[in-house]
Structures are given as C-alpha cells and as structure tokens.
XYZ file of N, CA, C and O in Angstrom:
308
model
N 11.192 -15.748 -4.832
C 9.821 -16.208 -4.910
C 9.182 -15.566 -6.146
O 9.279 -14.360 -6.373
N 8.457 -16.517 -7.019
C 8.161 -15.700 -8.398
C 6.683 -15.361 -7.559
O 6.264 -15.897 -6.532
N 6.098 -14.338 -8.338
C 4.674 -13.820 -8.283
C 3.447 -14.332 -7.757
O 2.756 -13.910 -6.829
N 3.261 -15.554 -8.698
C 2.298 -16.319 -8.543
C 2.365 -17.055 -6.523
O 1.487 -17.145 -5.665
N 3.834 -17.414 -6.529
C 3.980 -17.956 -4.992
C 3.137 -16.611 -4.079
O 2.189 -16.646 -3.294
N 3.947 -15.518 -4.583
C 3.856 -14.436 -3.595
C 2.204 -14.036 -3.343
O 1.802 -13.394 -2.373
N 1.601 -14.412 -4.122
C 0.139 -14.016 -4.800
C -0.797 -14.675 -3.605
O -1.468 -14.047 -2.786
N -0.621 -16.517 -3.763
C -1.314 -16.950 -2.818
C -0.492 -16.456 -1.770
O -1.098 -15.452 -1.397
N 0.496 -16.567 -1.097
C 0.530 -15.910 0.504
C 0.555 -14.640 0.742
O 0.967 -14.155 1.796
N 0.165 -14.071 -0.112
C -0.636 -12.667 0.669
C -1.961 -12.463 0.367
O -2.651 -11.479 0.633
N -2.183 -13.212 -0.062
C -3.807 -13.325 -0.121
C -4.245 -14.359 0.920
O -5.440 -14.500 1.181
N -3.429 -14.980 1.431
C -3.612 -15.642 2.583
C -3.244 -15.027 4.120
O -3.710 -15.475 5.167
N -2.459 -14.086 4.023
C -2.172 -13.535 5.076
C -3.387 -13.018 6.060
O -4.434 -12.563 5.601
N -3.173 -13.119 7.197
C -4.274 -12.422 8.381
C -4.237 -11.073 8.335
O -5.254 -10.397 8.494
N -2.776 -10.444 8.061
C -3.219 -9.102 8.346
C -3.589 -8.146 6.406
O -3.189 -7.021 6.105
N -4.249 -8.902 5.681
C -4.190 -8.722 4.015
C -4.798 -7.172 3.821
O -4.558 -6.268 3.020
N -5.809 -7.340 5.089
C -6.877 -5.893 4.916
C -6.069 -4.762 5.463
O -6.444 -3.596 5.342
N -4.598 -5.214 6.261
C -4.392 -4.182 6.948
C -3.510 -3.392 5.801
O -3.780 -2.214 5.571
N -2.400 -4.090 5.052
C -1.579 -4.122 4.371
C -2.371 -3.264 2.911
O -1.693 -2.404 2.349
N -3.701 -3.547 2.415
C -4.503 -2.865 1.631
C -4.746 -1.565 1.761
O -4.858 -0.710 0.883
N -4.871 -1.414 3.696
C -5.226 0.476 3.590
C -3.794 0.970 3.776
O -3.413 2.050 3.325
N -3.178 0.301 4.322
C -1.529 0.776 4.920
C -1.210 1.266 3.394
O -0.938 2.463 3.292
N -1.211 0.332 1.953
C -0.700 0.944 0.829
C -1.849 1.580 -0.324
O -1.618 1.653 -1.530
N -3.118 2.012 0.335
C -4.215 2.400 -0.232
C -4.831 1.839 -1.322
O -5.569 2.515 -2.038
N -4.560 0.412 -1.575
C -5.035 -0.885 -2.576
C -6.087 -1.512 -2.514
O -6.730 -0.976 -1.612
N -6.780 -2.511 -3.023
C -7.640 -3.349 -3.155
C -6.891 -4.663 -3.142
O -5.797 -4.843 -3.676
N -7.583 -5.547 -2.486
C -7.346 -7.498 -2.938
C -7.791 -7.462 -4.099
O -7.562 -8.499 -4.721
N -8.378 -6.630 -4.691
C -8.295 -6.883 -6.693
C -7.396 -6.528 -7.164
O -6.870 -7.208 -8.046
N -6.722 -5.001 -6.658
C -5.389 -4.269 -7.699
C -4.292 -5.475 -7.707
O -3.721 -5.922 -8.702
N -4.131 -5.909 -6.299
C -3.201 -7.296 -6.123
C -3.596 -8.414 -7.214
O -2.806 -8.704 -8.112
N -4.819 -9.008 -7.095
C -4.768 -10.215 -7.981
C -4.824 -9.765 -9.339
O -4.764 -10.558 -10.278
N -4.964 -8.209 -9.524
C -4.460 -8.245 -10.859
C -2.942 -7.937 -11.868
O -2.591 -8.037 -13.044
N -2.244 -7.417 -10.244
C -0.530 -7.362 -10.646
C -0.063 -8.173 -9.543
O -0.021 -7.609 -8.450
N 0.372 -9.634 -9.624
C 0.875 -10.244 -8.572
C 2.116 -9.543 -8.058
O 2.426 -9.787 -6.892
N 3.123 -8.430 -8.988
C 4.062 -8.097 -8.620
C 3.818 -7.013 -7.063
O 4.677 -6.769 -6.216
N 2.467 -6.557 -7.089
C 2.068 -5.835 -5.656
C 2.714 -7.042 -4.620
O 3.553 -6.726 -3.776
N 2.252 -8.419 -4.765
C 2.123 -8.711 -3.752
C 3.544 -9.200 -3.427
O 3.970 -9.193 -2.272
N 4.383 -9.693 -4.652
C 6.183 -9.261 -4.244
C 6.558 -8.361 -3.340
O 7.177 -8.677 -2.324
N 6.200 -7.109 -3.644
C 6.647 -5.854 -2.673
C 5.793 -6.207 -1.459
O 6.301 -5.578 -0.530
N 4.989 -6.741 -1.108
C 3.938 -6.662 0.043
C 5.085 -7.505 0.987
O 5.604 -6.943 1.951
N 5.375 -8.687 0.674
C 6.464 -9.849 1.377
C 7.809 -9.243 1.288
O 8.629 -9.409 2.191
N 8.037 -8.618 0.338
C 9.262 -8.462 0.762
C 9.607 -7.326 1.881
O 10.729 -7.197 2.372
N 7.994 -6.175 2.355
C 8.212 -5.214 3.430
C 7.603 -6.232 4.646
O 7.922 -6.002 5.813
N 6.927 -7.095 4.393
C 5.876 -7.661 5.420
C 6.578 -7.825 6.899
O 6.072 -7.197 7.829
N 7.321 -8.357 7.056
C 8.056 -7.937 8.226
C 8.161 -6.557 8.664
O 7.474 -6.382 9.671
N 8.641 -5.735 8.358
C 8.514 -4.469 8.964
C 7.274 -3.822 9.027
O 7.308 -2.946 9.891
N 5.813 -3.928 8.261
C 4.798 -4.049 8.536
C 3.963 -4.445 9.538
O 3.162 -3.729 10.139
N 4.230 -5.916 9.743
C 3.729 -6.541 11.016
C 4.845 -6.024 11.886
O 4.003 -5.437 12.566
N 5.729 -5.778 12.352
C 6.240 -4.787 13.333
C 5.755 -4.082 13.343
O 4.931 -4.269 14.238
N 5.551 -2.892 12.780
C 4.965 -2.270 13.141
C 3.141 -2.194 13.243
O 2.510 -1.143 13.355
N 2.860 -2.842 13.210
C 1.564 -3.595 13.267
C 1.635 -3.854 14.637
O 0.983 -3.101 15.361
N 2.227 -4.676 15.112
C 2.218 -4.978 16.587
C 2.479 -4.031 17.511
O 1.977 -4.088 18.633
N 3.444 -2.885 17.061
C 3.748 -1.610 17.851
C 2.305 -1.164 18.116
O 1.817 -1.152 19.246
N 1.380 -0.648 16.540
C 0.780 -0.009 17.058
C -0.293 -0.747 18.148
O -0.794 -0.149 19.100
N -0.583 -2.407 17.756
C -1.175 -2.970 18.928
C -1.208 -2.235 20.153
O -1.970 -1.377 20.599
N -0.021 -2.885 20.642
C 0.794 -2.677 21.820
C 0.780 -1.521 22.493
O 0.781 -1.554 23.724
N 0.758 0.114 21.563
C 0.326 0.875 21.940
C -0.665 1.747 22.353
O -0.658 2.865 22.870
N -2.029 0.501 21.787
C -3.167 1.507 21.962
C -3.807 0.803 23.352
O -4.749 1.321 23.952
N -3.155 -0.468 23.786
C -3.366 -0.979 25.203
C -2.896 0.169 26.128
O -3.517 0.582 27.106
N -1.762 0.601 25.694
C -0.816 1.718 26.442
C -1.794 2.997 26.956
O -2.161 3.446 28.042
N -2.005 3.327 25.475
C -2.934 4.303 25.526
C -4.591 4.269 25.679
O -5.276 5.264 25.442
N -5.115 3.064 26.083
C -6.320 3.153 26.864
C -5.965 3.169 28.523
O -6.797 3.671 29.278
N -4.821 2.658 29.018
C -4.309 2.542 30.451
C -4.615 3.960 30.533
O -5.599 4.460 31.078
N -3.462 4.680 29.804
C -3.295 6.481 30.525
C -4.744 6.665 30.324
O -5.330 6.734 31.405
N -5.695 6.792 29.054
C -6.678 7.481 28.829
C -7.652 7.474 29.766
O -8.370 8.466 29.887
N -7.827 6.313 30.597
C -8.625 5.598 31.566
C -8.061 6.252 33.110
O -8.772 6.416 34.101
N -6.633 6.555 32.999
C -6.395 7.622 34.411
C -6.646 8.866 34.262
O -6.947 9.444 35.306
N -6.623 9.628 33.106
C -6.670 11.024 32.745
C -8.412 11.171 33.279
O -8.863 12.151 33.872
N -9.162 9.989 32.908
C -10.568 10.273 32.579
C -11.228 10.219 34.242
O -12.289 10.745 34.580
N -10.369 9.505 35.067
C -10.534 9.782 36.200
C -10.326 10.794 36.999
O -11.122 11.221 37.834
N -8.959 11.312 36.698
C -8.512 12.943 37.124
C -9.743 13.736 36.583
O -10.463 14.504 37.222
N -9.823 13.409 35.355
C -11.012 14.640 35.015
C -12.508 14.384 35.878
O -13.235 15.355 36.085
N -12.761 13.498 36.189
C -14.377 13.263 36.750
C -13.689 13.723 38.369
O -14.340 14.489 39.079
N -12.485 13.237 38.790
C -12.323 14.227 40.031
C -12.515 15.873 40.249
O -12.909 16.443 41.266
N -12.164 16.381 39.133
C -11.517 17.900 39.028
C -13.230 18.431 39.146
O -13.725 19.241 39.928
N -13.870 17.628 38.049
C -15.652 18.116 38.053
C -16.224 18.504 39.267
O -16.943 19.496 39.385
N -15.889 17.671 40.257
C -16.349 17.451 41.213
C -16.248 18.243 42.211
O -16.785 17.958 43.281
C-alpha cells in the first residue's frame, strides 16, 4: 500500500485519536509524513487488540471494584 492509500485509511479509522496518544502524535504530524500512517496499518491490528483487551478489561475491573466497594461500606459499618 503506497502512502497516500495508507493516509486516507487512517485518517479514517475510528480508533485515529487512540493510535495518536498510544504513539504521542498529532492527525497533523500524520498528514504531514504519510509514511506515519504506513507504520500505523501495518501495527493496527495488534493495536486494536490490544485496544479491545484493554476494553474488556476495565468492564472486568469495574465488576471487582464494585465488590471491593461493598466489602468496604460493610467493614465501616
């Protein structure tokens, strides 16, 4: 995929803002070296994996946080 391809679909991507702090960038540093957005597609898969992990885990971790917070308002008591 030359540059320019890679350019519009990651500037189209849903997760674009996440991928910006994940590699500490701007949607400008990108449109001004399309080659960022080469490297962006070619990790983007393992990104959105792990993207979804951390989803997945902070459901996890409001479950426990939400029993702990009950033990604790018991213990007050």
């Amino acid at each position: 995929m030359n540059a320019s391809d890679a350019l519009k679909k990651v500037l189209n991507c849903e997760n674009l803002q996440i991928y910006c702090d994940y590699y500490s960038i701007s949607v400008e540093q990108i449109k001004e070296n399309p080659k960022i957005a080469v490297y962006i597609l070619e990790h983007q898969q393992s990104l959105d994996k792990m993207i979804a992990g951390y989803n997945e885990m902070s459901s996890i971790n409001q479950h426990i946080c939400s029993e702990f917070q009950l033990c604790e308002h018991e213990c007050q008591f």
